[in-house]
mmCIF file of C-alpha atoms in Angstrom:
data_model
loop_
_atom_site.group_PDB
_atom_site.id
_atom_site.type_symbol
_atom_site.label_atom_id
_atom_site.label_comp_id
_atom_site.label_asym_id
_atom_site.label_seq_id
_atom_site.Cartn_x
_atom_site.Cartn_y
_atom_site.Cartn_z
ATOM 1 C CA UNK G 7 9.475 -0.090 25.353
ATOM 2 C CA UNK G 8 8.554 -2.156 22.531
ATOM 3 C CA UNK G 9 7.522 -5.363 21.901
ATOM 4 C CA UNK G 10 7.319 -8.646 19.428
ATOM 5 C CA UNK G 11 3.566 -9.967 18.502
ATOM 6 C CA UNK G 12 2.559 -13.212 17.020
ATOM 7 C CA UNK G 13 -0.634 -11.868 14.919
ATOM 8 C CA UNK G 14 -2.393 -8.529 14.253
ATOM 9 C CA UNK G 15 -5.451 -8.949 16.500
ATOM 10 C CA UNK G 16 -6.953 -6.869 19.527
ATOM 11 C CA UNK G 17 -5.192 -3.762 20.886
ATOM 12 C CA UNK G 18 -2.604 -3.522 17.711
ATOM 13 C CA UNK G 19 -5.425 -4.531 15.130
ATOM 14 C CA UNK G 20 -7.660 -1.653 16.120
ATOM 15 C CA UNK G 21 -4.305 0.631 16.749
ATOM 16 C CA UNK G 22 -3.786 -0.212 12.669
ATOM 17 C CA UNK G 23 -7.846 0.420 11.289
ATOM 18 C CA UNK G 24 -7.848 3.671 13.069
ATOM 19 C CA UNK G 25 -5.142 5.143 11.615
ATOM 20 C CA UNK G 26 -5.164 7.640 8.541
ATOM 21 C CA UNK G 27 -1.965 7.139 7.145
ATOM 22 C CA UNK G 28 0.649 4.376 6.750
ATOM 23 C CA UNK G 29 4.358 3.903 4.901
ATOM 24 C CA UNK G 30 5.645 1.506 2.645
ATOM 25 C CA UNK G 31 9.145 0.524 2.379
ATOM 26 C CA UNK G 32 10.813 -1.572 -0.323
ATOM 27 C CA UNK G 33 14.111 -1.799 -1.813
ATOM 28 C CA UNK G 34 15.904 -4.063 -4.559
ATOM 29 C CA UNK G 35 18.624 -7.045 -4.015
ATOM 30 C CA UNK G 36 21.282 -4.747 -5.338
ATOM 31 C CA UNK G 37 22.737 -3.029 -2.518
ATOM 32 C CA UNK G 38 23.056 0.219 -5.003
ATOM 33 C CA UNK G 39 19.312 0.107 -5.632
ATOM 34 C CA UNK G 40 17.126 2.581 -4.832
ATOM 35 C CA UNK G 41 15.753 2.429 -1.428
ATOM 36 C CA UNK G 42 11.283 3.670 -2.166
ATOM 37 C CA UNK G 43 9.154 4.805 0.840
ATOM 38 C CA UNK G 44 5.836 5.576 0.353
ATOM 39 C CA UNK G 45 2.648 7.190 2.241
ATOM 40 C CA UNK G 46 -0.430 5.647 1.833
ATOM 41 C CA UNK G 47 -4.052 7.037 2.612
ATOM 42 C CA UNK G 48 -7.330 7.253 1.320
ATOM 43 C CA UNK G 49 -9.946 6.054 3.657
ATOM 44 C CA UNK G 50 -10.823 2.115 3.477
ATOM 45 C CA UNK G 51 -7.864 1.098 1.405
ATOM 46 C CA UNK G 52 -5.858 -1.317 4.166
ATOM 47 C CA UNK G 53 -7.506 -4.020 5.653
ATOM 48 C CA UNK G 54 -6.742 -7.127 7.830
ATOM 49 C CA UNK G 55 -6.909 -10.279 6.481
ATOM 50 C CA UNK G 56 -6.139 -12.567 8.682
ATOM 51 C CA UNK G 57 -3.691 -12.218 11.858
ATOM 52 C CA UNK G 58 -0.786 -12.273 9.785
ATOM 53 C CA UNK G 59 -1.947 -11.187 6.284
ATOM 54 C CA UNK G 60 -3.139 -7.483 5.410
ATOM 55 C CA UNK G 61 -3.621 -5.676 1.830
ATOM 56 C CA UNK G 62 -3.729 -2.670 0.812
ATOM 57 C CA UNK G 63 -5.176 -1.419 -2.525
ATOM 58 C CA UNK G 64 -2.200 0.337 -5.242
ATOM 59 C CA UNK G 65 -3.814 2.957 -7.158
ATOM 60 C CA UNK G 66 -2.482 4.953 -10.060
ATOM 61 C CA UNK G 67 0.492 6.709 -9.297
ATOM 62 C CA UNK G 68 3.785 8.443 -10.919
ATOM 63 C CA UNK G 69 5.751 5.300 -10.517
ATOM 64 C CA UNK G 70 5.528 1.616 -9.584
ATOM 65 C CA UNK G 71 8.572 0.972 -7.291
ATOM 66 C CA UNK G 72 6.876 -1.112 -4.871
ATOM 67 C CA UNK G 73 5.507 -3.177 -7.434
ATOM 68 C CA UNK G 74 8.522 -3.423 -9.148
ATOM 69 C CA UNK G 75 10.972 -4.736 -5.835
ATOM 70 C CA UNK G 76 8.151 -6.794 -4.667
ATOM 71 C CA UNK G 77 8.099 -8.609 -7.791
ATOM 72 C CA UNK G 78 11.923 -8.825 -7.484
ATOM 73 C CA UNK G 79 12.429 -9.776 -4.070
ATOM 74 C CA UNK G 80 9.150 -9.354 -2.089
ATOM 75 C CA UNK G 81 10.542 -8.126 1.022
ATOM 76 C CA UNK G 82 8.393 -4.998 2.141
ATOM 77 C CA UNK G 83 7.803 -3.472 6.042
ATOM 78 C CA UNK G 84 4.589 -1.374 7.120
ATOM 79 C CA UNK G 85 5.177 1.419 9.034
ATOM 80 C CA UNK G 86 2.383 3.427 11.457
ATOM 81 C CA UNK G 87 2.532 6.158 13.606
ATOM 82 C CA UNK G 88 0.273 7.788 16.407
ATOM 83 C CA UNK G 89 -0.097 11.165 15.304
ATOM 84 C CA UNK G 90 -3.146 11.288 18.252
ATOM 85 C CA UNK G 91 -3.807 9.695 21.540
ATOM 86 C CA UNK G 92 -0.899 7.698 22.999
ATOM 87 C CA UNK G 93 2.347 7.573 21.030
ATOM 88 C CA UNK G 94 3.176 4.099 19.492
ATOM 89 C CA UNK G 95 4.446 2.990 16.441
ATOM 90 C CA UNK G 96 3.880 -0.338 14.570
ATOM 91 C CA UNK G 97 5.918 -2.474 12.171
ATOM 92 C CA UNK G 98 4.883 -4.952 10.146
ATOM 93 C CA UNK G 99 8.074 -6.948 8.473
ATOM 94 C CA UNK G 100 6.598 -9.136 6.051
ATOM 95 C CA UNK G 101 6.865 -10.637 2.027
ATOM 96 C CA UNK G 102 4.601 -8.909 0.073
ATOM 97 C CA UNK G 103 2.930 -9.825 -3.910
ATOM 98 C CA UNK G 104 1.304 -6.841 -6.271
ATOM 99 C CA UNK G 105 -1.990 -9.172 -7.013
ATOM 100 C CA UNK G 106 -2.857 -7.509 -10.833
ATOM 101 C CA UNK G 107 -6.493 -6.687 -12.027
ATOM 102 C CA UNK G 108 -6.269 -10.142 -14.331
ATOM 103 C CA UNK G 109 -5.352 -12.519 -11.108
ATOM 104 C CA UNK G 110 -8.231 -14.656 -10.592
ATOM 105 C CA UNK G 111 -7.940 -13.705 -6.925
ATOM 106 C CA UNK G 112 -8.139 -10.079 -7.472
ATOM 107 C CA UNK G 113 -12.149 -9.499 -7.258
ATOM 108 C CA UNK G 114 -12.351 -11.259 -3.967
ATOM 109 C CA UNK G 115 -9.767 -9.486 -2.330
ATOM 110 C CA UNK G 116 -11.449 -6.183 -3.718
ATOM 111 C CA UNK G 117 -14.424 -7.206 -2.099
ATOM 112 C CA UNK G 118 -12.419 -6.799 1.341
ATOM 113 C CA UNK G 119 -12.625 -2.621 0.815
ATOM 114 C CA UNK G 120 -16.212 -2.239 0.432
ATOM 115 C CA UNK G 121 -15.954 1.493 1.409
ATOM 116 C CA UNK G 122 -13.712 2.100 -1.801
ATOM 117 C CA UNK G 123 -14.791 3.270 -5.246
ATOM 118 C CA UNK G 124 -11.782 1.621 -6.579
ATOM 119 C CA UNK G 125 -12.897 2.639 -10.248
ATOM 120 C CA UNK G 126 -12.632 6.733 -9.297
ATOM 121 C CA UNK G 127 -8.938 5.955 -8.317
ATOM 122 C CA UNK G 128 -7.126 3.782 -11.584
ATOM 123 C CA UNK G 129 -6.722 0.868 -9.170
ATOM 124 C CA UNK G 130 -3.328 -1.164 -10.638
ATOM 125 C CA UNK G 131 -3.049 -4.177 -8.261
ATOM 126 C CA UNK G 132 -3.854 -4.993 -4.852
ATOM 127 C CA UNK G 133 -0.958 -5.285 -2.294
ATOM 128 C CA UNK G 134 -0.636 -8.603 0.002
ATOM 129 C CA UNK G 135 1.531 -8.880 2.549
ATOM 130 C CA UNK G 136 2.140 -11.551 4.953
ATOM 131 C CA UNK G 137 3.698 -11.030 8.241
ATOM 132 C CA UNK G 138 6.671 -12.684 9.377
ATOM 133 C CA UNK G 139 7.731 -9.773 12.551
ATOM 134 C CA UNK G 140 5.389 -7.298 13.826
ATOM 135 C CA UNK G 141 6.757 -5.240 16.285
ATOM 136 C CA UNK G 142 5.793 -2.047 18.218
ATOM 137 C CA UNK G 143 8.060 0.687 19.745
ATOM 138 C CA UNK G 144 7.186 3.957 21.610
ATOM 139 C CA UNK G 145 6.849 6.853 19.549
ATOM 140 C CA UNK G 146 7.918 9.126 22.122
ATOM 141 C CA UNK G 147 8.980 11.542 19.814
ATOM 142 C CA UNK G 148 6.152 11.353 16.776
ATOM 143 C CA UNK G 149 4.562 15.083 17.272
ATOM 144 C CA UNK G 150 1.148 15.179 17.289
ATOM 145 C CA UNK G 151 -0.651 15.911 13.996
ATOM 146 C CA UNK G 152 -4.256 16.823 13.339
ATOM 147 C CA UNK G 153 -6.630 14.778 10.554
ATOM 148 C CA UNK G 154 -8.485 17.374 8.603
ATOM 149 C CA UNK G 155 -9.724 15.499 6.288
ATOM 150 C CA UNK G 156 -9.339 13.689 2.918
ATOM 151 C CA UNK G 157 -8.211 15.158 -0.253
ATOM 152 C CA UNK G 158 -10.213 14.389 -3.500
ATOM 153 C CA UNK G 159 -7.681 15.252 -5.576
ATOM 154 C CA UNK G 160 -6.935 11.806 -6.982
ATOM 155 C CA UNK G 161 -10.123 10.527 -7.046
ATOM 156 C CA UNK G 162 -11.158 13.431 -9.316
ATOM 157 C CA UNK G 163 -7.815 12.932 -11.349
ATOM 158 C CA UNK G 164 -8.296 9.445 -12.046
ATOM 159 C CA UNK G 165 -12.617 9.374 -12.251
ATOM 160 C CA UNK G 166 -12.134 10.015 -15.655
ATOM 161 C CA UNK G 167 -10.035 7.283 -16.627
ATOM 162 C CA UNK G 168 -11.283 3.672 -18.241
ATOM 163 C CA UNK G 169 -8.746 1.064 -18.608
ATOM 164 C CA UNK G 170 -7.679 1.928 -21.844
ATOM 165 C CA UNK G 171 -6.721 5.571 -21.127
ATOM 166 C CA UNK G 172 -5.353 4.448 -18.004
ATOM 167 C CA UNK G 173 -3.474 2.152 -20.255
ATOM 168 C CA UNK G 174 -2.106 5.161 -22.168
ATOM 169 C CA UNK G 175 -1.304 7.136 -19.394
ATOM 170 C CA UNK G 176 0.947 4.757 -17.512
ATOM 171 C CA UNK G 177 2.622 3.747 -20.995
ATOM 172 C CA UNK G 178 3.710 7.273 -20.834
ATOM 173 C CA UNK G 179 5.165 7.208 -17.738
ATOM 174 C CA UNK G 180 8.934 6.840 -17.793
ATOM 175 C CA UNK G 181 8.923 4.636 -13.868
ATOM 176 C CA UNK G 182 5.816 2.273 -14.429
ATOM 177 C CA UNK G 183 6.410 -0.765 -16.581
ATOM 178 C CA UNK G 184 10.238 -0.865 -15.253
ATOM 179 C CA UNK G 185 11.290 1.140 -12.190
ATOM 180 C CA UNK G 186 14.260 3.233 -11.526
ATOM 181 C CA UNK G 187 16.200 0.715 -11.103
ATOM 182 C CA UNK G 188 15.154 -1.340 -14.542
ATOM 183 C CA UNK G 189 13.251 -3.761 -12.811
ATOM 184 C CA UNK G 190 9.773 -4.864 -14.352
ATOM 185 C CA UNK G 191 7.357 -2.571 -12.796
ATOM 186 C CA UNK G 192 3.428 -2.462 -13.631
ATOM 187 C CA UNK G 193 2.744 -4.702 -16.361
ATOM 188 C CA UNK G 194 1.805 -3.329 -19.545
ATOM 189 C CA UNK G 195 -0.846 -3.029 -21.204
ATOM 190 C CA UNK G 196 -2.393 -2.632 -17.839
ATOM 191 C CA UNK G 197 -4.657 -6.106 -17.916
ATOM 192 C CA UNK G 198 -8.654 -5.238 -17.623
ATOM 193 C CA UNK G 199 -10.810 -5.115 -14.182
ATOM 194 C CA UNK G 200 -12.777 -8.354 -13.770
ATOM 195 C CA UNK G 201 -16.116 -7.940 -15.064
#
């Protein structure tokens, strides 16, 4: 039924790319926290590293909770499903770090999501998480789903934005700079794009 990898390459690598949607979950140390899952989308935003190291690019949002427990704990899991074609699900157990626009590292690993236009989208920080238990099971009971396509909702939201009024609108968002749980969340004033 399922089964323990030692890297993200082959048959589970391309199983990863070709999906449309993934899930994030994080929680804080305190056991009373609150737990966040979150979908992720928009085409070219994940990619593989490495065998054991993938990103993801965290865009402008309502809230910063993964942000916020990664920077408290770093524990986070990747979650895919098979919505088409065979069922299977993949998890990726792993320690993750929000890498912010200011990190000297951050251009470079924008350059790994060429098909992107991370500036229609109020990119915050890019996600990366190392691997320490990837796993599979069967996804026997995932129902199929059908990929229309993608919405441009948030890209059209966010277009307008430059840093500063991107500034302004997460400073007015009660679950950015701290999350729900108090913990330090985006940090604020959100630090300019490399040049």
């Amino acid at each position: 039924m399922g089964k323990v990898y030692e890297r993200i390459d082959g048959r589970l690598r391309t199983f990863i790319e070709q999906q449309k949607i993934f899930f994030t979950a994080t929680a804080p140390l305190d056991g009373n926290g609150t737990v966040n899952l979150s979908p992720k989308g928009l085409a070219g935003s994940f990619a593989v590293l490495d065998e054991r190291t993938v990103a993801y690019l965290d865009f402008a949002g309502s809230n910063a909770e993964t942000i916020a427990h990664l920077r408290e704990n770093g524990r986070i899991t990747l979650m895919w499903c098979a919505f088409t074609g065979p069922p299977n699900i993949v998890r990726v157990h792993g320690r993750g770090e929000p890498v912010f626009r200011d990190d000297p590292r951050f251009a470079g690993l924008v350059e790994h999501f060429p098909e992107v236009d991370t500036d229609a989208h109020g990119l915050r920080a890019v996600i990366v998480v190392t691997a320490e238990l990837i796993r599979d099971s069967c996804g026997f009971a995932v129902p199929y789903l059908d990929y229309r396509e993608e919405r441009a909702l948030h890209g059209d939201r966010f277009r307008r934005e430059d840093d500063a009024s991107l500034s302004r609108y997460f400073e007015k968002k009660e679950h950015i700079a701290r999350s729900i749980d108090g913990l330090p969340g985006l940090p604020l004033p959100l630090p300019p794009g490399p040049a």
